[in-house]
Amino acid sequence: MAALALERVTKAFGTRAVIRETSLELAAGEKLALIGPSGCGKSTLLRMILGLVVPDSGTVRVGDVVVSASSARAVRRRVGYVIQDGGLFPHLTAEENVTLVSRLNGRDGAALRARVSELAELAGLPEALLSRFPHALSGGERQRVGLMRALMLDPDVLLLDEPLGALDPIVRARLQEDLRDAFRKLEKSVLLVTHDMAEAAYLADSIAVMRDGAIVQRGTMKDLVDAPAHPFVAEFVGAQRTLTEALR
Amino acid sequence: MKQALVTALLVLMSLAVTRTASAKDGATMRVGSKRFVESYILAEMVAQLAREGGASVEHDQGLGGTAVVFRAIEDGSIDVYPEYTGTLAAATVKTGASDLAALRAALAPRGLAISDPLGFENTYALAVSRSVATKLGLTKVSDLVGHPDLRVAMSHEFLGRRDGWPGLAERYGLAFAAPPKAIDHALAYEAISRGESDVIDVYTTDAKIGRFDLVVLADDRRFFPPYDAVLVYRADLPARVPAFAKVLERLRGAIDATSMQKMNARAELDGVPFARVAADFLAKRAGSAGDRVGLLAGTLDVVKRHGPRHLMLVAVSLAMSIAVGVPLGILAYARRRVGAAVLGLAGVVQTIPSLALFCFFIPLFGIGPVPALAALFVYGLLPIVRNTHAGLVSIPADLRDSAIAIGLSPSERLRHVELPLASRTILAGIKTSAVVAVGSATIAAFIGAGGFGEPISTGLSLNDVTMIMEGAIPAAAMALLVEGAFVVIERAVVPRGLRESREV
Ligand SMILES: Nc1ncnc2c1ncn2[C@@H]1O[C@H](COP(=O)(O)OP(=O)(O)OP(=O)(O)O)[C@@H](O)[C@H]1O
Ligand SMILES: [Mg+2]
């Protein structure tokens, strides 16, 4: 059974079609990068999975649950969501951000504490930073806390929407490594939105290229380079200059 | 402002909204007075004598004009107040009869009784400055007929009453080039002394007649009915408060016109507190003119006497505004269409002048702190509703989404994310309401609710700046204190992370 399946979903905002009949499946433990130009509908697709956007037609399934108004809350607890800059609540400390839902569910004490330590280790966040408020953390640190919060309930699926978009190259590279390690250890299904082909190739098993509300090709980096299904794919892949190319 | 109030009150009173008389509990006797010095002093005498006799007494100072005070005694809000037979005959009972027996008969069915005359008469009269009187040879009202150029300034009440200007002008055939100007009675003397008007209405026991050297014109066609000072009281009062029966005896024929004029002068011109003037008279002390308490002492006294009531008005109304305003703001946020309606309505309410709003609640709740609380409550709503809504709406979309995405229920989101994030804005709204309430509560005194507005309204009616200051200073100080208190409250209520980041 697929960990995640979108079946012929569509979405229009007003008269503007943002998602055109799109289907997408993610196997358990599979890591897929979603790339495409700005405004092509990547975030909308992710938000659909969480029930933040309701498709006009088609169905979204997480595991064996069809996402609907009544099932959305249960689904959200099985799906981790990380956005740019972490989306942390400024009035809570890093640790409170991570543990909010658990505490509201009545979890407390040593087990909770241990879980937080475990996640801090996994996300590469020094434990001393846990008592800080988000405004006192760097962008990279906030992102690590965001990842911890997404993983707190041990979800089956992890959705990351340009998680490293706002970071400088060094921090970004460090986080990419840490994310890859975490993904390996956790064996979760991951859907990662990024603009960076290298990042996509580094973090994901395969890549889906999206354009104008639809997925035009899905495959490994090699597939995309060797056999682009569409001139757009070739163009998009080619637009990502490598460092060596730039030096030439 | 005050004039608008009097007008508004009169309009409301004439609505004749029936409210079942609710006699106050028997233990306490409530004395009312109208808003002029003589009424304060006489009421103060009644209150002091009854207290001496062991009764528990409250004095609702300066409730308003005749219509308001008479309405208050009719519905049992007060038990007794000083009145004049002529006023009863024309302005309240409207029988045309003016002798005491007829008036008593007319009031008896309403459960009201009239005391024997207190001993002096305070009738209306017209007065002109001595220079004008000499120049034109004016000694009596009918002398005015040949001088249409004279400028007439009359108190609102006198202008509006059947037994006032309209009747007088008709009886004497008076007509002037310029229509009579309405002016606050306390300011009329200033107007005549500055030469801004020539003819004003006075009371025959007015202290200022001598001070401003005015000539009282004789009522040669006997237009004004007798205005004997009496007490109007609820018929069951002597039985309910035995001390009051003794008060009636003690005051029967006890005050002559000269004594009254002197008392008025002490209170009005020398600034001696009414209570003191009344006490000195009762103790047969002449008293001295120069014993006015200083502004500081007066202010402290005001704080002690009116502070608790003012604080109560602000605290209770604010608590109600918060209890209703925050949920309304949340509702406005959660339901867009309801929100537009709620915010619109609250905005409209806010445009009602505060004075009018206060008066609006009188037909519903009578006179006193209850309608004041209702008005302050309504007034305090908008800033709280609006800020609660604004604070919630301005939460960044990514935070709102994050709260949903981590699986919080709507109520958990509200409680643990949205309200904390909006807390600073909500608190700012509450602070605005609190500061506004401190100021608006001074107006509450005009409808008999007490508080710092009491010395202000009394001071206004007496044109006594010092007394106004004695009420205004503590009100301003309380507003500043409230501002300061909110610095502390913010520290307690707004989450630390928000205060430090100053982002949301
Ligand atoms: N709530 C909404 N109402 C109206 N239009 C929307 C809404 N959300 C998204 N859109 C529009 O849908 C289109 C797709 O938006 P989306 O955020 O999914 O793009 P994206 O692929 O994530 O772009 P980026 O790479 O810049 O993040 C955009 O044109 C956007 O303006
Ligand atoms: Mg996006």
Coordinates of C-alpha atoms in Angstrom, one line a residue, chain A residues 85-86 88 124-126 129 132-146 166-168 171 174-175:
Chain A
D85 CA 11.9 29.2 8.5
G86 CA 10.2 26.4 10.5
L88 CA 7.6 28.1 14.8
G124 CA 21.5 18.1 15.3
L125 CA 20.2 20.7 17.7
P126 CA 22.3 21.4 20.8
L129 CA 19.0 25.8 22.7
R132 CA 15.3 29.6 23.8
F133 CA 12.5 31.4 22.0
P134 CA 12.5 31.2 18.2
H135 CA 13.6 34.8 17.8
A136 CA 16.9 33.9 19.6
L137 CA 17.7 31.1 17.2
S138 CA 19.5 31.3 13.9
G139 CA 17.6 30.3 10.7
G140 CA 19.3 26.9 10.6
E141 CA 18.5 26.3 14.3
R142 CA 14.9 27.2 13.7
Q143 CA 14.8 24.8 10.9
R144 CA 16.1 22.0 13.1
V145 CA 13.5 22.8 15.7
G146 CA 10.9 22.7 12.9
A166 CA 16.4 30.7 3.4
L167 CA 19.8 29.4 4.6
D168 CA 23.3 30.4 3.6
V171 CA 24.5 26.0 7.0
R174 CA 25.3 21.0 7.0
L175 CA 21.6 20.7 7.2

